[in-house]
GROMACS .gro file of C-alpha atoms in nm:
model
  212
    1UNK     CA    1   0.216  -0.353  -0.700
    2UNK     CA    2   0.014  -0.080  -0.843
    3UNK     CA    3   0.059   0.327  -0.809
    4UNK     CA    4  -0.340   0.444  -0.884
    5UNK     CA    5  -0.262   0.564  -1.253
    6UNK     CA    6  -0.484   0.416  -1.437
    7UNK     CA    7  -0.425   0.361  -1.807
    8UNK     CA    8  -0.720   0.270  -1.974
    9UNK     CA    9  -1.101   0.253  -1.945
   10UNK     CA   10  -1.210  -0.152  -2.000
   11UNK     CA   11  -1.536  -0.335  -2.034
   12UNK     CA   12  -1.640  -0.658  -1.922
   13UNK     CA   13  -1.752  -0.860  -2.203
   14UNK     CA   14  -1.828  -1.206  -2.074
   15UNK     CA   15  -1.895  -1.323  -1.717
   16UNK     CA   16  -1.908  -1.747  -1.623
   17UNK     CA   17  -1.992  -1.902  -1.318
   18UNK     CA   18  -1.694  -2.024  -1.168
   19UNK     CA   19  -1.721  -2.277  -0.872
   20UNK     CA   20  -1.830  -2.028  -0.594
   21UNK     CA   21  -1.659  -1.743  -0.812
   22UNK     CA   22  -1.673  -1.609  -1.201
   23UNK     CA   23  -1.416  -1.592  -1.442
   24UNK     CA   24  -1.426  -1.215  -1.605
   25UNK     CA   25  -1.294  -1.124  -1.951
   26UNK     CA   26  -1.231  -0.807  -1.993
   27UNK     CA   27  -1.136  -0.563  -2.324
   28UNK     CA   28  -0.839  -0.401  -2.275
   29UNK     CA   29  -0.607  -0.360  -2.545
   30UNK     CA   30  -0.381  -0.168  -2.363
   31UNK     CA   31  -0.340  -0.427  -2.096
   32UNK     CA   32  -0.265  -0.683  -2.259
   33UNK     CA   33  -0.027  -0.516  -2.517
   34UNK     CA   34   0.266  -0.640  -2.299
   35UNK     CA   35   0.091  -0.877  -2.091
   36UNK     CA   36   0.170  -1.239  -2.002
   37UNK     CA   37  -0.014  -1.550  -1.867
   38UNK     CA   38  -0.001  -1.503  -1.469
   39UNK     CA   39   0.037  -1.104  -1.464
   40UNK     CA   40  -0.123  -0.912  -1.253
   41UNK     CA   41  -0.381  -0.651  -1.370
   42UNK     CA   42  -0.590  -0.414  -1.142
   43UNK     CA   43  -0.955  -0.403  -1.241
   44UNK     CA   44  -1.120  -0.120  -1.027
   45UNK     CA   45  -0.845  -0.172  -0.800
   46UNK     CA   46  -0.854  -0.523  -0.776
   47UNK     CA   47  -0.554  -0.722  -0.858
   48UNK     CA   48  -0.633  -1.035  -1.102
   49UNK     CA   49  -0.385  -1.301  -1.244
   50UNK     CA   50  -0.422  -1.351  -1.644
   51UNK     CA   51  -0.540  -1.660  -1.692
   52UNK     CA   52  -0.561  -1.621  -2.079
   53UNK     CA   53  -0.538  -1.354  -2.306
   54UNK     CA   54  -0.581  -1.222  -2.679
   55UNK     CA   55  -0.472  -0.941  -2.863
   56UNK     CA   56  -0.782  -0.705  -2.739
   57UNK     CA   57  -0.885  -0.938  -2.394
   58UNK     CA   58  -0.783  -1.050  -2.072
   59UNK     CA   59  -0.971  -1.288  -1.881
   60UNK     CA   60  -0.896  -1.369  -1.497
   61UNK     CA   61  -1.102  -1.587  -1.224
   62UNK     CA   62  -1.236  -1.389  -0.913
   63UNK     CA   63  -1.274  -1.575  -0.612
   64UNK     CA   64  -1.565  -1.589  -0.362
   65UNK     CA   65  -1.372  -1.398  -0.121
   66UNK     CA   66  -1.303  -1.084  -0.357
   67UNK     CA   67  -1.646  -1.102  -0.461
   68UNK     CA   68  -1.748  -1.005  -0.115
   69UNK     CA   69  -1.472  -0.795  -0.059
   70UNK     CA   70  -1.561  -0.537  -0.370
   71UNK     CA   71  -1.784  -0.434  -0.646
   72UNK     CA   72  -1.647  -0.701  -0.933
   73UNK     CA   73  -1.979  -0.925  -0.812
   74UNK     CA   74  -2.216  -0.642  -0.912
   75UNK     CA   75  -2.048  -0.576  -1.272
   76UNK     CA   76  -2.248  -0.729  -1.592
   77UNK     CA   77  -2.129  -0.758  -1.948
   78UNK     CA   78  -2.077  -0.422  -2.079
   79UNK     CA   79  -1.957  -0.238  -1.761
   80UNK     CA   80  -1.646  -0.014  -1.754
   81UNK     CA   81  -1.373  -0.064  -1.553
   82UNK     CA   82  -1.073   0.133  -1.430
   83UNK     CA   83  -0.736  -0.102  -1.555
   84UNK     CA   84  -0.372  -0.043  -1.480
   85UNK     CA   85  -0.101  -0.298  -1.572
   86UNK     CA   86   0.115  -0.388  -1.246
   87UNK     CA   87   0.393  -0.115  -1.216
   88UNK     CA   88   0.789  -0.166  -1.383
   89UNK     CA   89   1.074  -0.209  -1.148
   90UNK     CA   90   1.234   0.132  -1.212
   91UNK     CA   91   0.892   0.300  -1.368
   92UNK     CA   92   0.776   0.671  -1.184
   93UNK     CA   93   0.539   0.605  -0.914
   94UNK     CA   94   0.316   0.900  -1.037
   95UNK     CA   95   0.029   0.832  -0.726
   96UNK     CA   96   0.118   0.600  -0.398
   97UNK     CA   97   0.188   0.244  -0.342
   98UNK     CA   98  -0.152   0.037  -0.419
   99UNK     CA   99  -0.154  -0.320  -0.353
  100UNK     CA  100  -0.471  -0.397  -0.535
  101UNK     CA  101  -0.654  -0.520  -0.225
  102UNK     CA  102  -0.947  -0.392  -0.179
  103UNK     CA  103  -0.985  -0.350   0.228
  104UNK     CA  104  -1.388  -0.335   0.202
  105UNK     CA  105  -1.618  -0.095  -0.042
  106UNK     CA  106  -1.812   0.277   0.018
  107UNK     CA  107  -2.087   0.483  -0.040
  108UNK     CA  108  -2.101   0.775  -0.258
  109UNK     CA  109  -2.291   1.025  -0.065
  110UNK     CA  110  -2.251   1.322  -0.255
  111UNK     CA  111  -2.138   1.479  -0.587
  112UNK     CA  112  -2.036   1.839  -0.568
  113UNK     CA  113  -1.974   1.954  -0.906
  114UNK     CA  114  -1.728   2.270  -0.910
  115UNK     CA  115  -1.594   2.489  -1.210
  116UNK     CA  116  -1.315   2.254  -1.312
  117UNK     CA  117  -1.335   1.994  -1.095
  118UNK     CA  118  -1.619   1.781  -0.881
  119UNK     CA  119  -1.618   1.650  -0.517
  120UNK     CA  120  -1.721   1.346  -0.404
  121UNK     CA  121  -1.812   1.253  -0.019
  122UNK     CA  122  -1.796   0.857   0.012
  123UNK     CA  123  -1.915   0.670   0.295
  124UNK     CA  124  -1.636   0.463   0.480
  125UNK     CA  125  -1.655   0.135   0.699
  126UNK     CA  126  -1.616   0.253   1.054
  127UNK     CA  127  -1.305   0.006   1.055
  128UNK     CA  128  -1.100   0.221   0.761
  129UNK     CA  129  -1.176   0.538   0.960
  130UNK     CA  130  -0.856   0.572   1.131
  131UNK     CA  131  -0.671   0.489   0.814
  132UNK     CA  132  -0.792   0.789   0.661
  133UNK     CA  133  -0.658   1.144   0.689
  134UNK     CA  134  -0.646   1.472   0.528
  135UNK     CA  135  -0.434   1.501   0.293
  136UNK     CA  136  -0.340   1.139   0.281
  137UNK     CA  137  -0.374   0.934  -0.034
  138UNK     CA  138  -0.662   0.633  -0.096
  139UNK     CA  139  -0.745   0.428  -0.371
  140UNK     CA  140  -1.077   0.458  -0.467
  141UNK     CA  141  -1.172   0.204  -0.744
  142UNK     CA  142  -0.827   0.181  -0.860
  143UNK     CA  143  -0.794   0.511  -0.828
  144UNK     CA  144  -0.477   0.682  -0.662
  145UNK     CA  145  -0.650   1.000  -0.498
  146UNK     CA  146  -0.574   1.248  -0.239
  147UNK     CA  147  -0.803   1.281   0.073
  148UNK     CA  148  -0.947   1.675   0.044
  149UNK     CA  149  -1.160   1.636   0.392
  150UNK     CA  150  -1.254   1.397   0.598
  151UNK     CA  151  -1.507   1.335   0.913
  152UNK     CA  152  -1.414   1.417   1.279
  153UNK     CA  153  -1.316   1.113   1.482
  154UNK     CA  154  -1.661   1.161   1.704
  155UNK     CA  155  -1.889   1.162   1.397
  156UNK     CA  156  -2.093   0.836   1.381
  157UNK     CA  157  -2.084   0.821   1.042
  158UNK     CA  158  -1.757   0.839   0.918
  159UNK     CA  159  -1.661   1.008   0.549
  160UNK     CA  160  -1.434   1.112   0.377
  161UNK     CA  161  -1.414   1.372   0.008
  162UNK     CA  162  -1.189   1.384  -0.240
  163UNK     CA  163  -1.211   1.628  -0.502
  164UNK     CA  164  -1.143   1.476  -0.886
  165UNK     CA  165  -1.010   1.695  -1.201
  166UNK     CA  166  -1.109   1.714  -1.568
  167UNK     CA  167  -0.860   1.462  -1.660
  168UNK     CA  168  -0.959   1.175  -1.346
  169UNK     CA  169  -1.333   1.254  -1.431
  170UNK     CA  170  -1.289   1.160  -1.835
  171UNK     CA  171  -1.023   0.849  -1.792
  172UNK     CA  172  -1.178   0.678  -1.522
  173UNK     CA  173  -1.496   0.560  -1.405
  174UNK     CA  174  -1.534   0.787  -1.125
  175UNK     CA  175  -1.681   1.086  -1.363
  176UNK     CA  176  -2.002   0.864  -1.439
  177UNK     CA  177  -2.019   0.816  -1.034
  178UNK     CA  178  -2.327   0.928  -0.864
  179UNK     CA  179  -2.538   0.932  -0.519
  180UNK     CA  180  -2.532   0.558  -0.411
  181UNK     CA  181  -2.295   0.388  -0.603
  182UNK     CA  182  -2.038   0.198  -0.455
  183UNK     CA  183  -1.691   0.230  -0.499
  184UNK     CA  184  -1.398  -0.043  -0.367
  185UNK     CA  185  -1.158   0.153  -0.154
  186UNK     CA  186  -0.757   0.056  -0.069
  187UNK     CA  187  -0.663   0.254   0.255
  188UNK     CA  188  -0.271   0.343   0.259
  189UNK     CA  189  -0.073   0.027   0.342
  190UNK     CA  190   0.144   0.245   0.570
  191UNK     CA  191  -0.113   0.363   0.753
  192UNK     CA  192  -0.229  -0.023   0.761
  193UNK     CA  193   0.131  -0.144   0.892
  194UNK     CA  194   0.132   0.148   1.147
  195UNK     CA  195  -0.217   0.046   1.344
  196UNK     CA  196  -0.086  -0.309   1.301
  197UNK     CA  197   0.233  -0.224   1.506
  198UNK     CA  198   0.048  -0.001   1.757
  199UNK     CA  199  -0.204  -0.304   1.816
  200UNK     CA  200   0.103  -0.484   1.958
  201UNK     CA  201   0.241  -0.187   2.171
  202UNK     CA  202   0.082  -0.225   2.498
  203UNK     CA  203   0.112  -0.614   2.530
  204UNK     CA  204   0.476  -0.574   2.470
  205UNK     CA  205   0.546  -0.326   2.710
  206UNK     CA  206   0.326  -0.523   2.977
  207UNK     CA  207   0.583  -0.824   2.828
  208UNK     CA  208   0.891  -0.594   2.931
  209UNK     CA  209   0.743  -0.481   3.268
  210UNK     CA  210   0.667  -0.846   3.397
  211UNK     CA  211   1.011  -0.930   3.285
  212UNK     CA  212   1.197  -0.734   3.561
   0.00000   0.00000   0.00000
């Protein structure tokens, strides 16, 4: 479990074929300051197990699926990455629950720079629109970020912004962002459990009726 703080900028510094995955190693002396073999770190908001470590690295295996999933299988040997070390039992949750799977990936669509701050309107999967409000929170590579606007429910394209300060734009990845790049996006797992129980509401209550 994961709250969307992240604590250090990484870099991928070897990548090997894997099966019908890779195995990443990644520099991140933070990370692994207090980490052990089978933690769980988020890279981009991806959760990874350790699989061995040193006193600067981390390197984890990345399945086919998660490949597919995110934007790990278009990272090369010297690209940055957005890490945060799984959170304490009793630690502040400074952003919102993360869970370090990815639900599918965006677009970014446009940068808006401002005076102190800079919006950015990402593209989302017509299947994540409902999961998405104003004001709620999403996980945008890792990412714990609050949802500034988003698209009407009859737009065919749906979008969403959110608008980043000084301090997200400098320690993370998302200040080098531009037009076109994608980003991995976590939709709010309350949100997730809440359509999940709604999808069950009608055939229960035609359950209850028929029962009578």
């Amino acid at each position: 479990m994961f709250t969307g703080i992240i604590e250090e900028l990484g870099e991928i510094i070897a990548i090997e074929p894997s099966g019908d995955g890779v195995r990443l190693t990644v520099h991140a002396p933070v990370a692994v300051s207090d980490a052990a073999h089978g933690d769980s770190i988020a890279v981009s908001g991806v959760c990874l197990t350790v699989v061995d470590q040193d006193a600067a690295s981390f390197t984890a295996d990345v399945m086919k699926q998660t490949l597919d999933m995110s934007t790990l299988s278009g990272l090369g040997v010297g690209s940055a990455v957005n890490l945060e070390r799984a959170t304490a039992t009793g630690g502040r949750l400074g952003g919102h629950i993360v869970q370090g799977h990815v639900d599918g990936t965006g677009e970014v669509l446009e940068v808006r720079p401002g005076a102190q701050w800079r919006v950015l309107r990402v593209a989302l999967p017509a299947e994540l629109a409902p999961l998405v409000v104003d004001k709620g929170s999403i996980s945008v590579d890792g990412v714990s970020l609050t949802v500034s606007d988003v698209s009407a429910p009859s737009e065919p394209a749906p979008w969403f912004e959110v608008s980043l300060i000084p301090e997200t734009l400098t320690a993370t990845t998302l200040g080098a962002c531009g037009r076109g790049d994608r980003v991995n996006l976590e939709t709010d797992i309350l949100a997730r459990h809440v359509q999940r129980l709604l999808a069950f509401t009608p055939r229960t209550a035609t359950n209850e009726g028929g029962s009578r």
